Short mmCIF file of C-alpha atoms and ligand atoms in Angstrom, two decimals:
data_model
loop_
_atom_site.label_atom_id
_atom_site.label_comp_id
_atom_site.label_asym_id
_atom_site.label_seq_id
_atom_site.Cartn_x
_atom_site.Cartn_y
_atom_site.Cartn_z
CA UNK A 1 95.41 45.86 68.83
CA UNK A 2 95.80 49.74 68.89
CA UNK A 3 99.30 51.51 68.23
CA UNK A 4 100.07 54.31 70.10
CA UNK A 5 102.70 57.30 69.39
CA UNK A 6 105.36 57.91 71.05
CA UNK A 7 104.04 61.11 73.58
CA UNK A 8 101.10 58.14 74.62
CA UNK A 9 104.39 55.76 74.62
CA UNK A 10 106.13 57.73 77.06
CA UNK A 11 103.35 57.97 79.56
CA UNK A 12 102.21 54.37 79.58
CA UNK A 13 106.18 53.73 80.70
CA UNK A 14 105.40 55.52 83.51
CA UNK A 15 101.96 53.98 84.54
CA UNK A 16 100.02 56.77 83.04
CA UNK A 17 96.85 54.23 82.13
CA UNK A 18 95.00 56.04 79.65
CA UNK A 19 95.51 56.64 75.56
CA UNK A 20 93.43 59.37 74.36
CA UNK A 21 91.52 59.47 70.90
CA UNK A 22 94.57 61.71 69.14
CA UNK A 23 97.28 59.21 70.22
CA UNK A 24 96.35 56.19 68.63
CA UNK A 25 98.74 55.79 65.48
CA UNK A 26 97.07 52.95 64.20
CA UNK A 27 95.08 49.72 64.47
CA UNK A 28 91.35 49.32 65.80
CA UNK A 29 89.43 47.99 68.94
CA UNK A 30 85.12 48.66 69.42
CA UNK A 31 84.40 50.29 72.85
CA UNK A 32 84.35 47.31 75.53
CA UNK A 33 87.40 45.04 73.52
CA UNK A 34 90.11 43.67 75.58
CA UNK A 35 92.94 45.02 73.71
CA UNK A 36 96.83 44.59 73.65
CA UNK A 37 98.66 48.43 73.02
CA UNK A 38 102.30 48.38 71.22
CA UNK A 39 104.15 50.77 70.74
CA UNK A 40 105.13 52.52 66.94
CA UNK A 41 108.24 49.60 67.11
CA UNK A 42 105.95 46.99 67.88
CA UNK A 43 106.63 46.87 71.33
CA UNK A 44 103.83 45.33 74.09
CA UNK A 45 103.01 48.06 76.39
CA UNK A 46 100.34 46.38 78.23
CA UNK A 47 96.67 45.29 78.26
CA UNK A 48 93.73 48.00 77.76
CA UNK A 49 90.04 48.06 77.44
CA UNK A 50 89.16 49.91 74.75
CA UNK A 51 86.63 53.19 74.78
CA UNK A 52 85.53 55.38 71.71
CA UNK A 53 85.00 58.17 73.95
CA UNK A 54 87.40 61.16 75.13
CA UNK A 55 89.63 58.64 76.20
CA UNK A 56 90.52 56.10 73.67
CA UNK A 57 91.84 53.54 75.98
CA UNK A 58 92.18 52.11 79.83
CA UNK A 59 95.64 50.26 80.54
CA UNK A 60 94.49 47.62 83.67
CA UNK A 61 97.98 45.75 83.26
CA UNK A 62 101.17 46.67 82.14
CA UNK A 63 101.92 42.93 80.59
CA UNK A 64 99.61 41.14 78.22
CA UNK A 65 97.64 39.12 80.77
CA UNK A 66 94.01 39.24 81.22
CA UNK A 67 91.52 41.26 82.45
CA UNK A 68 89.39 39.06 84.33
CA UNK A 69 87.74 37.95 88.00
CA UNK A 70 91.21 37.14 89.27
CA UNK A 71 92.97 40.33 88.71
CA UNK A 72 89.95 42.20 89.54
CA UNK A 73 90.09 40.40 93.04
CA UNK A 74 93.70 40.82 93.80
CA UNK A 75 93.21 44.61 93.01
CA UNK A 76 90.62 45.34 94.81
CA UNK A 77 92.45 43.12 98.03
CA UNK A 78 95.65 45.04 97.88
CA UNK A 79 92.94 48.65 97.77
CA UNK A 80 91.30 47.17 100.91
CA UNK A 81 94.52 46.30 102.75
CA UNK A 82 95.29 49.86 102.12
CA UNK A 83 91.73 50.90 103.75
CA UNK A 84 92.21 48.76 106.78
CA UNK A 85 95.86 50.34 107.45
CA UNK A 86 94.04 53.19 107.33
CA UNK A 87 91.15 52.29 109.80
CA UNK A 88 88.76 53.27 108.06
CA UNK A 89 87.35 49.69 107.85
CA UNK A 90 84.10 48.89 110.31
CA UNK A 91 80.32 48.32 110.79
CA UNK A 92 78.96 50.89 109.45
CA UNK A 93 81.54 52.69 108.30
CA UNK A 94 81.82 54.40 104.84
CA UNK A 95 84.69 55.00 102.96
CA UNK A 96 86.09 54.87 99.61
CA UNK A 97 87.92 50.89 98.58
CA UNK A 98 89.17 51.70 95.01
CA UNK A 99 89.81 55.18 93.98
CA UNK A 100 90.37 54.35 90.08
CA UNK A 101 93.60 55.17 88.47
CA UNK A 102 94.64 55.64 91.69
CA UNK A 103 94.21 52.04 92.79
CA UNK A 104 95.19 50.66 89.65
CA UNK A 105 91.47 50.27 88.43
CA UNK A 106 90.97 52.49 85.51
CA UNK A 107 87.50 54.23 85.49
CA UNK A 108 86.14 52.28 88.82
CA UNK A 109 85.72 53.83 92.09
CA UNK A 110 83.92 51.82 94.94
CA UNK A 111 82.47 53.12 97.83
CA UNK A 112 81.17 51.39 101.03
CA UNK A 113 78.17 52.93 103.04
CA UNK A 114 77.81 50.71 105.50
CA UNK A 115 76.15 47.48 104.47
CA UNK A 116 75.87 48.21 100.93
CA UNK A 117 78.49 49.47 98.05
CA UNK A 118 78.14 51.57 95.27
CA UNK A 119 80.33 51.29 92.03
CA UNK A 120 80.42 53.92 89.85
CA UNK A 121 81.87 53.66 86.05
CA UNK A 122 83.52 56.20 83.92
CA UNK A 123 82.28 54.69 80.49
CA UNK A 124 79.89 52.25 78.99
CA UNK A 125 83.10 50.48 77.80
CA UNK A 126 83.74 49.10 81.43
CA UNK A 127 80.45 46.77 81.99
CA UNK A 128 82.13 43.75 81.43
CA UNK A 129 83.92 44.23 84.22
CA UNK A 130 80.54 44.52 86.63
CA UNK A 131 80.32 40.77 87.61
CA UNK A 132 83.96 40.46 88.67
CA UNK A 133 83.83 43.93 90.32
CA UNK A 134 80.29 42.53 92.42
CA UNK A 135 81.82 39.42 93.15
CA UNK A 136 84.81 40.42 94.73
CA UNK A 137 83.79 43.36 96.24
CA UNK A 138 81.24 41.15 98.11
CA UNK A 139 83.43 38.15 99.06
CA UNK A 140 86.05 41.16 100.18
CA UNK A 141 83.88 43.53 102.07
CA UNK A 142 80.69 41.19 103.05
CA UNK A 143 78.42 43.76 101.86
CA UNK A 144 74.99 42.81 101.01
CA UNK A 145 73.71 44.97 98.48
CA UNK A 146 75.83 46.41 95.10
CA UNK A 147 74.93 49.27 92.98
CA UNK A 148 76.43 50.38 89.69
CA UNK A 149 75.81 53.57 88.74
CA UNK A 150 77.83 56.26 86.03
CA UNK A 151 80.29 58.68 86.38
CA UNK A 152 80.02 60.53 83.60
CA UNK A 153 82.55 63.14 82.62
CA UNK A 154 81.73 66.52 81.34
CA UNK A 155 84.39 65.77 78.14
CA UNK A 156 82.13 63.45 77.55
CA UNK A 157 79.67 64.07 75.07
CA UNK A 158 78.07 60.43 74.26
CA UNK A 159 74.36 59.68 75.24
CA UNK A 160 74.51 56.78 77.79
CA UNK A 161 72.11 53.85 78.37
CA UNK A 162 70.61 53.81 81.78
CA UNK A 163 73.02 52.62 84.63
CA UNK A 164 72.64 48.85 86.11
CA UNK A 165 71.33 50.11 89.20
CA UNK A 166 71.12 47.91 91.74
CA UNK A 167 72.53 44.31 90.75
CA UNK A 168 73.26 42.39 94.03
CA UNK A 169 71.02 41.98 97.27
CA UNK A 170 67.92 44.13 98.04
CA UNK A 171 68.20 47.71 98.54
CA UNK A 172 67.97 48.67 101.94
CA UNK A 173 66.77 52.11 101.21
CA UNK A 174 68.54 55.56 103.11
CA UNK A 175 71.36 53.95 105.62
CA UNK A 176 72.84 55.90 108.44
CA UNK A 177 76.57 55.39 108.31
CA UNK A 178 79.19 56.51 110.36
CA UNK A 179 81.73 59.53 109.55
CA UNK A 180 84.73 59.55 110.04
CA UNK A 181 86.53 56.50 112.42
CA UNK A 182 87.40 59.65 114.57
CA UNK A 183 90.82 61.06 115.54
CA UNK A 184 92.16 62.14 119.21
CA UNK A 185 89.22 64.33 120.29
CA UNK A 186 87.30 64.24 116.99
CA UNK A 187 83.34 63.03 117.74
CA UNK A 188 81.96 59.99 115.99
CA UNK A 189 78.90 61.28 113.83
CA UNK A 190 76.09 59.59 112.04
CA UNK A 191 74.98 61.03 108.82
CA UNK A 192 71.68 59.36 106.50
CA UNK A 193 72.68 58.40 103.31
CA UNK A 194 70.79 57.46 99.97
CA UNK A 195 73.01 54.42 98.73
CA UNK A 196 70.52 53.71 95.56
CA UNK A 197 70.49 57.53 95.01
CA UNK A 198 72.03 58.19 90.99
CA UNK A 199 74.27 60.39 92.03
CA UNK A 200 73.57 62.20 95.59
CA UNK A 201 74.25 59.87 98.28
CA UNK A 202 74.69 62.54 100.48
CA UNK A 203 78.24 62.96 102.37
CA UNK A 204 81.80 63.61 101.04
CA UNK A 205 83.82 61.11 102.64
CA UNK A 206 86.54 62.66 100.61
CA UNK A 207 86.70 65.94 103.47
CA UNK A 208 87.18 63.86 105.97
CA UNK A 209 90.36 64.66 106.97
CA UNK A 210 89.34 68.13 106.55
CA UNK A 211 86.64 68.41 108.93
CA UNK A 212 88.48 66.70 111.69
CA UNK A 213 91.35 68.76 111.69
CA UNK A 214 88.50 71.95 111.99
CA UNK A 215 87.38 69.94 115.05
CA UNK A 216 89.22 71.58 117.58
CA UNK A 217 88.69 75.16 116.33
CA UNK A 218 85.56 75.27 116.18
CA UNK A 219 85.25 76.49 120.45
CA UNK A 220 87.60 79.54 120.05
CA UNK A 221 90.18 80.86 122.12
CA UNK A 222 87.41 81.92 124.94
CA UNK A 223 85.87 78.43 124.76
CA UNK A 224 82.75 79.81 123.59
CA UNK A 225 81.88 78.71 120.22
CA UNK A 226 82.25 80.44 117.20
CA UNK A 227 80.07 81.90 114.75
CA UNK A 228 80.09 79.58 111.54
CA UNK A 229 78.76 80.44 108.12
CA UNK A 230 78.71 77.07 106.32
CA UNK A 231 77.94 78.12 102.30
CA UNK A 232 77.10 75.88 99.85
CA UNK A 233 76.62 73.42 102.88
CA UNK A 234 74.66 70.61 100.65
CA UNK A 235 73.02 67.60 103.49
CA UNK A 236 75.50 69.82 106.11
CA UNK A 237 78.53 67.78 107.06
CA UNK A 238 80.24 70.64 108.02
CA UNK A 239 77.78 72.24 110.26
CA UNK A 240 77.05 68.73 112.05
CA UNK A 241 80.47 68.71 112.78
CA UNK A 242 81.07 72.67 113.79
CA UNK A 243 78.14 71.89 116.36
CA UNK A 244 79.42 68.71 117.71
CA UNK A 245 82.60 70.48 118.56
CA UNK A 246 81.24 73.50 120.11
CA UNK A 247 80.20 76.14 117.72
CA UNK A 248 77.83 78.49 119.16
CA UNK A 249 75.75 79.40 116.43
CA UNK A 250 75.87 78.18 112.52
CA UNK A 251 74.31 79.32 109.93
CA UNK A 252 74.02 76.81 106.39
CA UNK A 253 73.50 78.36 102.96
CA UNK A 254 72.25 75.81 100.31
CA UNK A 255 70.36 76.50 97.10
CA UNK A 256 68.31 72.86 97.37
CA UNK A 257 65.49 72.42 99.77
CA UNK A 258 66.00 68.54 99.88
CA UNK A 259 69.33 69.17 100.45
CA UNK A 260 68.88 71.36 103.56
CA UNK A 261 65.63 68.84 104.86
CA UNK A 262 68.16 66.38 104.60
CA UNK A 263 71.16 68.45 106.83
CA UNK A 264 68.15 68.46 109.33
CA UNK A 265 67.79 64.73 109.18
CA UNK A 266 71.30 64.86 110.19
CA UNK A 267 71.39 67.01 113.12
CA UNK A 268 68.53 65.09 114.38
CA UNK A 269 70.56 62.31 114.47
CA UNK A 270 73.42 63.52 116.11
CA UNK A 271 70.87 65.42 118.73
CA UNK A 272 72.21 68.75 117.76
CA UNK A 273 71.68 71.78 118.03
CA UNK A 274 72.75 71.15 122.04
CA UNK A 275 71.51 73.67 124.49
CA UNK A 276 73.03 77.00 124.04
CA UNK A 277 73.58 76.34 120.41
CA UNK A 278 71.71 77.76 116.80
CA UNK A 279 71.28 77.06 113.89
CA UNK A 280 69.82 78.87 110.66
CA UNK A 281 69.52 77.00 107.28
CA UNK A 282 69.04 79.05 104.28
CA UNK A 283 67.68 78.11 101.40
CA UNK A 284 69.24 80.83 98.49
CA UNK A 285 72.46 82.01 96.26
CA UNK A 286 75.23 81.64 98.30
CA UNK A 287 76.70 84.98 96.79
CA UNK A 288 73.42 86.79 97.39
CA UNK A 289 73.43 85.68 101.41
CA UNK A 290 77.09 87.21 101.86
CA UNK A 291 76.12 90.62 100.03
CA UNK A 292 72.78 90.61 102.37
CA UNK A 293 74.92 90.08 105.33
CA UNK A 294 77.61 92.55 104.34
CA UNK A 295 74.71 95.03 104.09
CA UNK A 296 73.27 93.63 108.00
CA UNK A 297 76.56 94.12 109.36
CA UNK A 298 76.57 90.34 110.42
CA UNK A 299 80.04 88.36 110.68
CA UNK A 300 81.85 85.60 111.40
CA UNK A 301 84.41 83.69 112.50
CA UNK A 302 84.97 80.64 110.13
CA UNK A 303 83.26 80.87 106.95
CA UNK A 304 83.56 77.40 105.09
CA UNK A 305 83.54 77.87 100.75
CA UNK A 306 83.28 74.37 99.31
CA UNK A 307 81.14 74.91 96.43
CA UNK A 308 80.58 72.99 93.50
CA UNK A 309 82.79 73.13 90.28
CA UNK A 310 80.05 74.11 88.42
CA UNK A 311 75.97 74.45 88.94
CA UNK A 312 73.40 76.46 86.62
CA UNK A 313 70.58 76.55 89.43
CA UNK A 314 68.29 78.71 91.25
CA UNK A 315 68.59 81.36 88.11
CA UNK A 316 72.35 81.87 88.86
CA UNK A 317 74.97 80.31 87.45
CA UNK A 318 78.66 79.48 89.08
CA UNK A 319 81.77 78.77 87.82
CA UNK A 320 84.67 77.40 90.29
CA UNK A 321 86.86 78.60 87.76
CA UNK A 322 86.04 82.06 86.83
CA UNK A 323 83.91 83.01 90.22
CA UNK A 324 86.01 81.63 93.37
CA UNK A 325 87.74 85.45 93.50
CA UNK A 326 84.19 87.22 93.58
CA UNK A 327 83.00 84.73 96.44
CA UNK A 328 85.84 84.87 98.57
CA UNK A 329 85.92 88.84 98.29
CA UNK A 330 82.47 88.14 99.40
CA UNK A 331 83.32 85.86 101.78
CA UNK A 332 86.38 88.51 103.37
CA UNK A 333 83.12 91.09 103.68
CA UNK A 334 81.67 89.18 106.71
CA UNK A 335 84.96 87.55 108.27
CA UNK A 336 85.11 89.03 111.49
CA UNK A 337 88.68 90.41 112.45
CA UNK A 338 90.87 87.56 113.03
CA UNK A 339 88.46 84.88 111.64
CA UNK A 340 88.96 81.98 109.01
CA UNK A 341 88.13 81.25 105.66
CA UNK A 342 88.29 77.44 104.80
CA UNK A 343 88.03 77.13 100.93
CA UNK A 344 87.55 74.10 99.22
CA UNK A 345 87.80 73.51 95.50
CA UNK A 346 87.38 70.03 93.74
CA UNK A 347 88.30 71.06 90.51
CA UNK A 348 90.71 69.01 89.15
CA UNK A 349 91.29 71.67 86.39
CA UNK A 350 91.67 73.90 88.88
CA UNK A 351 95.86 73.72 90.19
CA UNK A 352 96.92 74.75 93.74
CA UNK A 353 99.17 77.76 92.28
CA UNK A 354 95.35 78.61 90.10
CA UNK A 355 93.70 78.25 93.12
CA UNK A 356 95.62 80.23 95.69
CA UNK A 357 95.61 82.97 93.16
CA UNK A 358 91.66 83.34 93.12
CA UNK A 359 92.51 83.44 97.27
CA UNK A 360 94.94 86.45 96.90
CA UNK A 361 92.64 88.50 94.07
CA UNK A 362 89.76 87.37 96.59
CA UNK A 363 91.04 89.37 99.28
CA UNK A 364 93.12 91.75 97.51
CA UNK A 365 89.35 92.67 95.93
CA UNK A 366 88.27 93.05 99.71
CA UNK A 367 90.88 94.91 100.38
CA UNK A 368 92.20 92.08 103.33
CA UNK A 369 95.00 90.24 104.08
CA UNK A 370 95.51 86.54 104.58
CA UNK A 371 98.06 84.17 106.16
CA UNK A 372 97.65 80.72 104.97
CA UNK A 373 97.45 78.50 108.62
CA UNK A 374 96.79 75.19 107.11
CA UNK A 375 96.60 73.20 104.03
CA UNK A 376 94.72 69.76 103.63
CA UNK A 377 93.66 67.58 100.85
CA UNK A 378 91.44 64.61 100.11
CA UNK A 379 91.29 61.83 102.94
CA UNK A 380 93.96 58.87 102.31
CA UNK A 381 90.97 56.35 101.23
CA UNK A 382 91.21 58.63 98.15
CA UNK A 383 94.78 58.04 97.35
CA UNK A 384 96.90 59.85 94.59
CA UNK A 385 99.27 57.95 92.55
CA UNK A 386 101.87 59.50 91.68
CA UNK A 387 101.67 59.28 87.91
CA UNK A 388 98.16 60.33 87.71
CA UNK A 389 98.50 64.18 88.20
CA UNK A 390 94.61 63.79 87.48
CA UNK A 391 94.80 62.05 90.82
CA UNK A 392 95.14 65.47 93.38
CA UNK A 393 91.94 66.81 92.85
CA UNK A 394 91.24 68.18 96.56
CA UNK A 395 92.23 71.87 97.48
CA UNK A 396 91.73 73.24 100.59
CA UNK A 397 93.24 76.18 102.44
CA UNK A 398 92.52 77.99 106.17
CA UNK A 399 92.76 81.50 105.51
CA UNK A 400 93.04 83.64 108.71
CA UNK A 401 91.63 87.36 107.36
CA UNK A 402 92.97 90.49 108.91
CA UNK A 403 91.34 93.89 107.38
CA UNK A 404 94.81 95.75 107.91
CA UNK A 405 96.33 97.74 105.16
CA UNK A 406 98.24 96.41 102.36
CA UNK A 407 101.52 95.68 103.78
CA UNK A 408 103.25 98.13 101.22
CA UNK A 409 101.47 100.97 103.14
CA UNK A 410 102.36 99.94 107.06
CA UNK A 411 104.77 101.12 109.03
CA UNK A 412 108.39 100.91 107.54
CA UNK A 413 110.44 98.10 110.04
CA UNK A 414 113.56 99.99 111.67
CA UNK A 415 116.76 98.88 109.63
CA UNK A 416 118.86 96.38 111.90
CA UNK A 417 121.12 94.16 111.37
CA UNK A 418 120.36 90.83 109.09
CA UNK A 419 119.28 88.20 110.71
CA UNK A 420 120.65 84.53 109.23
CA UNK A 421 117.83 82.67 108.74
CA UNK A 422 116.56 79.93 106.95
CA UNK A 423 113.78 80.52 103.81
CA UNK A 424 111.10 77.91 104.35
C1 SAM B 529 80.21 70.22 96.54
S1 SAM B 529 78.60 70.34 97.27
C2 SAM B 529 79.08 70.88 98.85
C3 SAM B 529 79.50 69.75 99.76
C4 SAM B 529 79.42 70.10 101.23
N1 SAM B 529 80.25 71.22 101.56
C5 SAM B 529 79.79 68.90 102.09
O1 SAM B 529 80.91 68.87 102.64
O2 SAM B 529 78.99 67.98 102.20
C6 SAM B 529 77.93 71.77 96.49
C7 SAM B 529 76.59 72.27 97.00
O3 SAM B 529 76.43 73.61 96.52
C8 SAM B 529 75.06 73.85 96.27
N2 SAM B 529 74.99 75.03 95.38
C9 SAM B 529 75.25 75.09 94.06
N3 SAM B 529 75.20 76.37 93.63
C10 SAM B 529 74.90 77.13 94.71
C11 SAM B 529 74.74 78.53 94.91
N4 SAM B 529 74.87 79.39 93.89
N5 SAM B 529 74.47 78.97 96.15
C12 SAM B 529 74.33 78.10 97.19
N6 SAM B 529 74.48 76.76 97.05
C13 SAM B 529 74.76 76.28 95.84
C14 SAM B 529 74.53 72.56 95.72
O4 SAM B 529 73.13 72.47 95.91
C15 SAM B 529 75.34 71.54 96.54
O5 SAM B 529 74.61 71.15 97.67
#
C-alpha cells in the first residue's frame, strides 16, 4: 500500500494518474508491485503500479480491481473504437491506438505501422503488463508482429536494461505505410518506415492534421507553387507533402545524412519531384543555412520550424526552450513579403502563452510583424484528456510575416466615430 498527501489526494480525485516520489506520506511498494493508494484518512483511491523513479506511482483504475489481461483489453477496445471514429483505421495505415494517460493507460503508447505495432514503455516498472498489452493488441488490431521498446524520460535518471525488442511474429524489416487517411483534396502518401528501429521509425503521425491543413497552400494565389524551406525536415514529411500539393521548389535542411537518404526514399516513392518541380536537401545547422541564405539574398514563402526539443549534434547545440526566438528571427530574414512561418514545438514544458512569446521576440528581433492565420495541434489519434495538462504537448502556429514598421510608428488612423463591435 502507499499513502499519499493530500495535494497527490486532490489530483487522483480528478483522474490525475500519477503520485510522484515527494507525495507519498507513507507505506512501501518495489518498482513493478500492484499496489492499492489511500488516502492520509485511509481512504481507497484506486489501484497503481508502483515505480521508484521520478514518478512514484501509475493509477490504471480508480477502484481496487486488478490490473490484468481483461482490463488491459477493454482499454485498449474503447482506444480503438476511438481510432476507427476517427478513420484512421486501414491496411496499411499507421496511427497511434493508445496515447497513455490519455487513453487511460499510464506510461503505454501503441502505435500501428501497418502490419506490425510498436509499444513503447515509460518505465521498467510496466513489463508485467507486456503479455496482456501483445495479446490484445493482436486479437484487436490483427497485427502480426509486436515490438516493445522504451520511452525514456529525460527526469529520468535510472540506467535501464535493454528493451524486449521484438516479442511477437517476425520482423518484417522497413514497411511502407500510408499517411494520413486523407481529407477533401489532401493526397494519400506512402512514407518507409523502420518499425524495429529503437527509437526512429521515421514519420510523425502526430502532424498529421497539420500537414493536411498546409495542403492547399502550398500552390499560391497564382497557382504556381511556392518556394518552401522545410528546416529540421528529419525523413521529410513535410516536403513530400509540399510537393504533392504543388510546391514549386523545396528546399530540406537536416543535420543527419540517414535522415535526409531516407526523405529521398520517400520522394521516390511518391514519384516526386514531378516535372517542373525541385528539390535541394541539405545536410547542415539549420541556423547556419538561414544566416547563409540571408547573406544570398534567397527567400521564401513558407518556411516550416519543427525542430527538436533538444539535440547536441553536428558541434551545435539547440535548445527549444532558450533558442526558438533566435531561429525564428532567423527564419523572418528569408520570409519573402507576405510569406508564412509554420512553427512547431513539442515541448511539453514549453506552454502556448511561452511559446507565442519566443514568436513575438522572434520577429520583434527581425524587426517584422506577424498575424497569427491558423493554429493546430496534435492529430485526434493523440488525444488529450482533460486532466492530464501533460497531455497538450503539440504547438503549432502559421505566421504570415510582413517587414512593415512597428505599428507604433505607421500612420496615425483618422479619429471617427466608435464603432460597436464585438472583442474576439
Ligand atoms: C522533431 S524532428 C523533425 C520532424 C519533422 N519535421 C517531421 O515532420 O517529420 C527533428 C529533426 O531535427 C534534426 N536536427 C536537430 N538539430 C538540428 C540542427 N541544429 N539543424 C538542423 N537539423 C537538426 C534532427 O536530425 C531531426 O531530424
Amino acid at each position: 500500500m502507499l499513502v499519499v498527501n493530500g495535494y497527490s489526494e486532490r489530483w487522483l480525485r480528478q483522474g490525475f494518474p500519477w503520485v510522484y516520489p515527494n507525495e507519498v506520506a507513507g507505506g512501501s511498494a518495489p518498482l513493478g508491485a500492484v499496489v492499492q493508494l489511500r488516502s492520509v484518512a485511509g481512504e481507497p483511491l484506486g489501484t497503481a503500479i508502483a515505480d521508484d523513479g521520478w514518478i512514484r506511482a501509475r493509477r490504471f483504475r480508480a477502484d481496487a480491481g486488478p490490473i490484468d489481461g481483461a482490463l488491459i483489453h477493454a482499454r485498449l477496445a474503447s482506444a480503438l473504437t476511438l481510432r476507427r471514429a476517427l478513420g484512421l483505421v486501414g491496411p496499411d495505415a499507421c496511427y497511434r491506438l493508445a496515447n497513455g494517460e490519455n487513453d487511460d493507460l499510464p506510461g503505454v503508447r501503441v502505435d500501428v505501422w501497418g502490419a506490425s505495432a510498436v509499444v513503447s514503455l515509460d518505465s521498467p516498472s510496466l513489463l508485467a503488463l507486456v503479455p496482456a498489452l501483445v495479446a490484445a493488441t493482436v486479437a484487436l488490431t490483427g497485427v502480426g508482429a509486436v515490438h516493445v521498446g522504451w520511452r525514456p524520460d529525460s527526469r529520468d535518471a535510472r540506467v535501464w536494461p535493454p528493451p524486449p525488442g521484438l516479442v511477437h511474429g517476425e520482423d518484417a524489416g522497413p514497411a511502407v505505410v500510408v499517411d494520413p487517411p486523407p481529407g477533401p483534396g489532401v493526397r494519400s502518401l506512402r512514407y518507409r518506415v523502420d518499425v524495429g528501429a529503437k527509437k526512429d521509425v521515421g514519420l510523425f503521425p502526430d502532424q498529421r492534421d497539420n500537414r493536411s491543413w498546409l495542403a492547399s497552400h502550398y500552390r499560391g494565389a497564382a497557382d504556381s507553387g511556392v518556394r518552401v524551406l522545410n528546416l529540421f525536415c528529419y525523413t521529410g514529411a513535410f516536403s513530400v507533402h509540399a510537393l504533392a500539393h504543388g510546391a514549386r521548389e523545396v528546399v530540406s535542411v537536416d543535420l543527419s545524412r540517414p535522415y535526409l537518404d531516407r526523405l529521398d526514399e520517400n520522394l521516390a516513392l511518391n514519384a516526386l519531384p514531378a516535372p517542373g518541380q525541385t528539390h535541394e536537401r541539405i545536410e547542415d545547422d539549420a541556423i547556419k543555412v538561414l544566416d547563409r541564405f540571408r547573406r544570398q539574398g534567397r527567400v521564401f514563402d513558407r518556411i516550416i520550424l519543427d525542430p527538436p526539443g533538444h539535440s547536441h549534434s553536428g558541434g551545435t547545440d539547440w535548445s527549444g526552450e532558450q533558442d526558438y526566438a533566435r531561429l525564428v528571427a532567423a527564419a523572418a530574414r528569408v520570409c519573402a513579403p507576405g510569406g508564412w512561418i509554420i512553427a512547431s514545438s513539442n515541448l511539453g514544458s514549453v506552454s502556448p502563452r511561452q511559446f507565442h512569446g519566443a514568436l513575438i521576440d522572434g520577429l520583434r528581433k527581425a524587426e517584422c510583424q506577424g498575424r497569427v492565420i491558423h493554429t493546430g495541434g496534435q492529430a485526434p489519434d493523440f488525444p488529450a484528456a482533460l486532466h492530464f495538462p501533460e497531455g497538450s504537448f503539440l504547438k503549432f502556429v502559421v505566421l504570415e510575416v510582413a517587414h512593415a514598421p512597428p505599428r507604433a510608428t505607421a500612420t496615425p488612423v483618422p479619429a471617427g466615430p466608435v464603432k460597436p463591435g464585438r472583442k474576439p
